[in-house]
Amino acid sequence: MPVCFVTRTETFCAAHRLFHPALSQEENARLYGPCANPNGHGHNYKLSVTVRGEVDPATGMLIELGELSGILRSRVIDKLDHHNLNLDVDFMAGIIPTSENLLAAIWRELEPALPRGDLWELRLEENEQNVVLLRKEC
Amino acid sequence: MPVCFVTRTETFCAAHRLFHPALSQEENARLYGPCANPNGHGHNYKLSVTVRGEVDPATGMLIELGELSGILRSRVIDKLDHHNLNLDVDFMAGIIPTSENLLAAIWRELEPALPRGDLWELRLEENEQNVVLLRKEC
Amino acid sequence: MPVCFVTRTETFCAAHRLFHPALSQEENARLYGPCANPNGHGHNYKLSVTVRGEVDPATGMLIELGELSGILRSRVIDKLDHHNLNLDVDFMAGIIPTSENLLAAIWRELEPALPRGDLWELRLEENEQNVVLLRKEC
Amino acid sequence: MPVCFVTRTETFCAAHRLFHPALSQEENARLYGPCANPNGHGHNYKLSVTVRGEVDPATGMLIELGELSGILRSRVIDKLDHHNLNLDVDFMAGIIPTSENLLAAIWRELEPALPRGDLWELRLEENEQNVVLLRKEC
Amino acid sequence: MPVCFVTRTETFCAAHRLFHPALSQEENARLYGPCANPNGHGHNYKLSVTVRGEVDPATGMLIELGELSGILRSRVIDKLDHHNLNLDVDFMAGIIPTSENLLAAIWRELEPALPRGDLWELRLEENEQNVVLLRKEC
Amino acid sequence: MPVCFVTRTETFCAAHRLFHPALSQEENARLYGPCANPNGHGHNYKLSVTVRGEVDPATGMLIELGELSGILRSRVIDKLDHHNLNLDVDFMAGIIPTSENLLAAIWRELEPALPRGDLWELRLEENEQNVVLLRKEC
């Protein structure tokens, strides 16, 4: 039998700057390109969370999408939207806000909060050309 | 060697209402949210079917996309488009039209009809934020 | 000097059926195509409202987009979303829910409610291929 | 005879904060909503420039789109992309970076630089829901 | 009272090459950029046709969108889709296939064929960044 | 621990014609549909390359997306964009330009060029409805 996955996508806008504190501005520019510019820049991010599990035969659902949206918004989106990823987000304190690091931090926030199914994948779209994802296994 | 997948996407618009006949309107509203509203609502759905298999070295194709589109339209889309999922669709009779249940029914319609390759994944996009998929294995 | 326009877009999903009560089912099918199917169908609609006016030099805004969104949601979207346009919407009572008629009714709801600027255009996207709009003048 | 318009769209990502220096943080929050948050946030902006004019019968073009793109990039996009609109952009010095004000400043940069046709419209998409435009006349 | 507009969008894929027969390959490359490459290239084009007119109070429609789609497909899209604009299209014989020239030719094909309303605007999207349109007046 | 994937998407426009030299025009039309039309046609293709690997704890990145874009452009996109897949591309010589064959050829170009991570998936979007992908394993 095929396995079921449910995905909810939310958007947020945030500022960030990629900068390693042990390196010079020149070294940061070489490493991170224009993402190291001193005063920061920002994005409209799209974050998708995918839950994997079994469909409840009584309800015909794996997880109700409004419920999944509520968890995602209260745990993650409300802390990120219209904020600065370097300065404002408790679960990003001391972490360079690359998409890879941001996804790993979001994984830690979301995984214990899901009432049904397993956290299977997190996908972050910085823009239509740049996407990073974490997936449990392949 | 990498494995090949071919995906065709078709759209349809349909009305539905999520309602469990053994429950009260209040219990249905708690379970399904506004999707339980009494007079129904609707969506522009996007349905994607993914076939997995080997590329025929003579033609350079796994399956011709026009042929895959034809099967998808005649078996599934023509029965769903501009119809009511609760009332009009033979293969949904007696089934609550959640995305999960709809995908499972479509799987049963499509799997025996593919001339080449295996049915690997069905993906249903209710809107850009809500996506459900069935996949053969992970 | 160029003129300024601000546009806010909201989405809603709704069921509808196009049916003229003075005509037979056959005549309705000829007139409205599959939109006359007896049990209805639905769409994810996108509604855009455009306000035209002068930028306030003190704030640098014509109208704050969050405020415009709030008016649009409370006056229009909340009554349409997850509802049936033929049965559930007070300002559509007795009106065939074509996109043209729906826009004219929304115009009457929104025009007196705008605190700044003039209602310039309403645009309704039934899907990516079908769009109807009302514009004040050309 | 119909009139011809050519539109080129470029994207940039930038940080901004809406804040009026003569007002308190509380008053700014009331005026600009979460856009007044202290550490700024950002967007993937889409900027579209529309030129209006006559088609050259020899070439069959109003303006070559690669040439229009080059002017737009060198005059505007390269100064905005991966920068902070409050701190980094010469033509925005002393201006609150609302979309309305940003468009008016871009208009001043672009209008004298077009080799053919007239600047007809500038459109700024903050995200899919929020759009502001300046148009020469109606 | 606001004026009503109805827009239908269809897509087609076609090859083209921009080349003026009286000029050398070098001069064509300077004029048309990579669009002058000798063996041609192609696009997924989106063509939108906008009709302006009055809503029929009996039907609540300006023009039925299925009917508009049928006219657009039979007069224009079927001749362009999966063809070469330089070699295959009767109404483009002897015309350099820029977007401006293609739109003017489509205008001549469509304008006399509309049963209701006036042809108001034709919009051709070569890709998301490059758009050309013809509009009856401003 | 979840595994990390980074995806970069680039677009190109190209002409192609599907035609097997050992078959007649009638047999090719039966096999490839309108893609066998004699003078070719074209598409705006979207190509996505996905790299799988470990995040470098020092930089917080698997691979810098600007670097991945540069490899993709110089090895593949610059040879395809504004060209004819049947006539102009060295790594497609003697190969029928189906999406399946094009992806296999791109795989051979890209796999040895990646400085970090493994080539995991190539995805080619001919248009929004037709997608082909190669994936290393499932």
Coordinates of C-alpha atoms in Angstrom, one line a residue, chain D:
Chain D
M1 CA -4.8 51.4 -33.8
P2 CA -3.9 49.8 -30.5
V3 CA -1.0 51.2 -28.5
C4 CA 2.1 49.1 -27.6
F5 CA 3.5 48.5 -24.1
V6 CA 6.6 46.5 -23.2
T7 CA 7.2 45.3 -19.6
R8 CA 10.4 44.0 -18.1
T9 CA 10.4 42.4 -14.6
E10 CA 13.4 42.0 -12.3
T11 CA 13.6 40.8 -8.8
F12 CA 15.7 41.9 -5.8
C13 CA 15.8 41.0 -2.1
A14 CA 16.3 43.8 0.4
A15 CA 15.7 44.6 4.1
H16 CA 13.6 47.5 5.2
R17 CA 12.0 49.0 8.3
L18 CA 9.1 51.5 8.2
F19 CA 9.7 54.1 10.9
H20 CA 8.9 57.8 11.0
P21 CA 11.7 59.6 13.0
A22 CA 9.3 62.1 14.6
L23 CA 7.0 59.4 16.1
S24 CA 7.4 57.0 19.0
Q25 CA 7.8 53.3 18.5
E26 CA 4.2 52.9 19.7
E27 CA 2.9 55.4 17.1
N28 CA 5.0 53.8 14.4
A29 CA 3.6 50.4 15.2
R30 CA 0.1 51.7 15.0
L31 CA 0.8 53.4 11.7
Y32 CA 2.9 50.7 9.9
G33 CA 2.0 47.5 11.8
P34 CA 4.7 44.8 12.0
C35 CA 6.7 46.7 9.4
A36 CA 7.8 49.0 12.2
N37 CA 9.5 46.1 14.2
P38 CA 12.8 47.5 15.4
N39 CA 15.4 45.2 13.7
G40 CA 13.8 45.3 10.3
H41 CA 12.7 42.5 8.0
G42 CA 12.9 41.9 4.3
H43 CA 11.3 40.8 1.0
N44 CA 11.9 39.3 -2.3
Y45 CA 10.6 42.2 -4.4
K46 CA 9.5 42.1 -8.0
L47 CA 9.9 45.3 -9.9
S48 CA 8.2 45.7 -13.3
V49 CA 8.9 48.7 -15.6
T50 CA 6.5 49.4 -18.5
V51 CA 7.4 51.5 -21.5
R52 CA 4.8 52.9 -23.9
G53 CA 5.5 53.9 -27.5
E54 CA 5.5 53.1 -31.1
V55 CA 6.8 49.9 -32.7
D56 CA 9.8 50.7 -35.1
P57 CA 8.6 49.2 -38.4
A58 CA 12.1 48.3 -39.4
T59 CA 12.9 46.1 -36.4
G60 CA 9.4 45.1 -35.2
M61 CA 10.3 46.2 -31.7
L62 CA 9.4 49.1 -29.4
I63 CA 12.5 48.5 -27.3
E64 CA 14.7 45.4 -27.1
L65 CA 14.0 43.7 -23.8
G66 CA 17.7 42.9 -23.1
E67 CA 18.5 46.6 -23.4
L68 CA 15.6 47.6 -21.1
S69 CA 16.8 44.9 -18.6
G70 CA 20.4 46.4 -18.7
I71 CA 19.2 49.9 -17.9
L72 CA 17.0 48.6 -15.1
R73 CA 19.7 46.6 -13.6
S74 CA 22.5 49.2 -13.7
R75 CA 20.4 52.1 -12.6
V76 CA 18.2 50.4 -9.9
I77 CA 18.5 46.7 -9.2
D78 CA 22.2 46.5 -8.5
K79 CA 21.8 49.2 -5.9
L80 CA 18.9 47.5 -4.2
D81 CA 19.6 43.8 -4.3
H82 CA 21.0 42.2 -1.1
H83 CA 21.0 45.7 0.5
N84 CA 19.1 47.5 3.3
L85 CA 16.7 50.2 1.9
N86 CA 17.1 52.3 5.1
L87 CA 20.9 52.4 5.1
D88 CA 22.5 51.5 1.8
V89 CA 20.8 53.1 -1.2
D90 CA 21.9 56.6 -2.3
F91 CA 18.6 57.6 -4.0
M92 CA 16.6 56.6 -0.9
A93 CA 18.6 58.7 1.6
G94 CA 16.2 60.4 4.0
I95 CA 13.1 58.7 2.6
I96 CA 10.9 56.3 4.5
P97 CA 11.1 53.1 2.4
T98 CA 7.4 52.4 1.8
S99 CA 6.6 50.9 -1.6
E100 CA 5.0 54.1 -2.7
N101 CA 8.1 56.2 -1.8
L102 CA 10.5 53.6 -3.3
L103 CA 8.6 53.6 -6.6
A104 CA 8.6 57.4 -6.8
A105 CA 12.4 57.4 -6.3
I106 CA 12.9 54.7 -8.9
W107 CA 10.7 56.7 -11.3
R108 CA 13.2 59.6 -11.0
E109 CA 16.1 57.3 -11.7
L110 CA 14.6 55.6 -14.7
E111 CA 12.6 58.2 -16.6
P112 CA 15.6 60.2 -18.1
A113 CA 17.5 57.0 -18.9
L114 CA 15.1 55.4 -21.5
P115 CA 16.4 55.6 -25.0
R116 CA 13.0 54.9 -26.7
G117 CA 9.4 55.1 -25.6
D118 CA 8.0 56.7 -22.4
L119 CA 8.0 55.4 -18.9
W120 CA 4.4 54.4 -18.4
E121 CA 4.2 52.4 -15.3
L122 CA 6.2 51.1 -12.4
R123 CA 4.9 48.1 -10.4
L124 CA 6.3 46.8 -7.1
E125 CA 5.2 43.5 -5.8
E126 CA 6.2 43.2 -2.1
N127 CA 4.7 39.7 -2.1
E128 CA 1.8 38.0 -4.0
Q129 CA -0.8 39.8 -1.9
N130 CA 0.6 43.3 -1.8
V131 CA 1.2 45.4 -4.9
V132 CA 1.8 49.1 -5.5
L133 CA 2.0 50.9 -8.8
L134 CA 2.6 54.3 -10.3
R135 CA 1.1 55.0 -13.7
K136 CA 1.5 58.1 -15.8
E137 CA -2.1 58.9 -16.3
C138 CA -5.4 57.0 -16.7

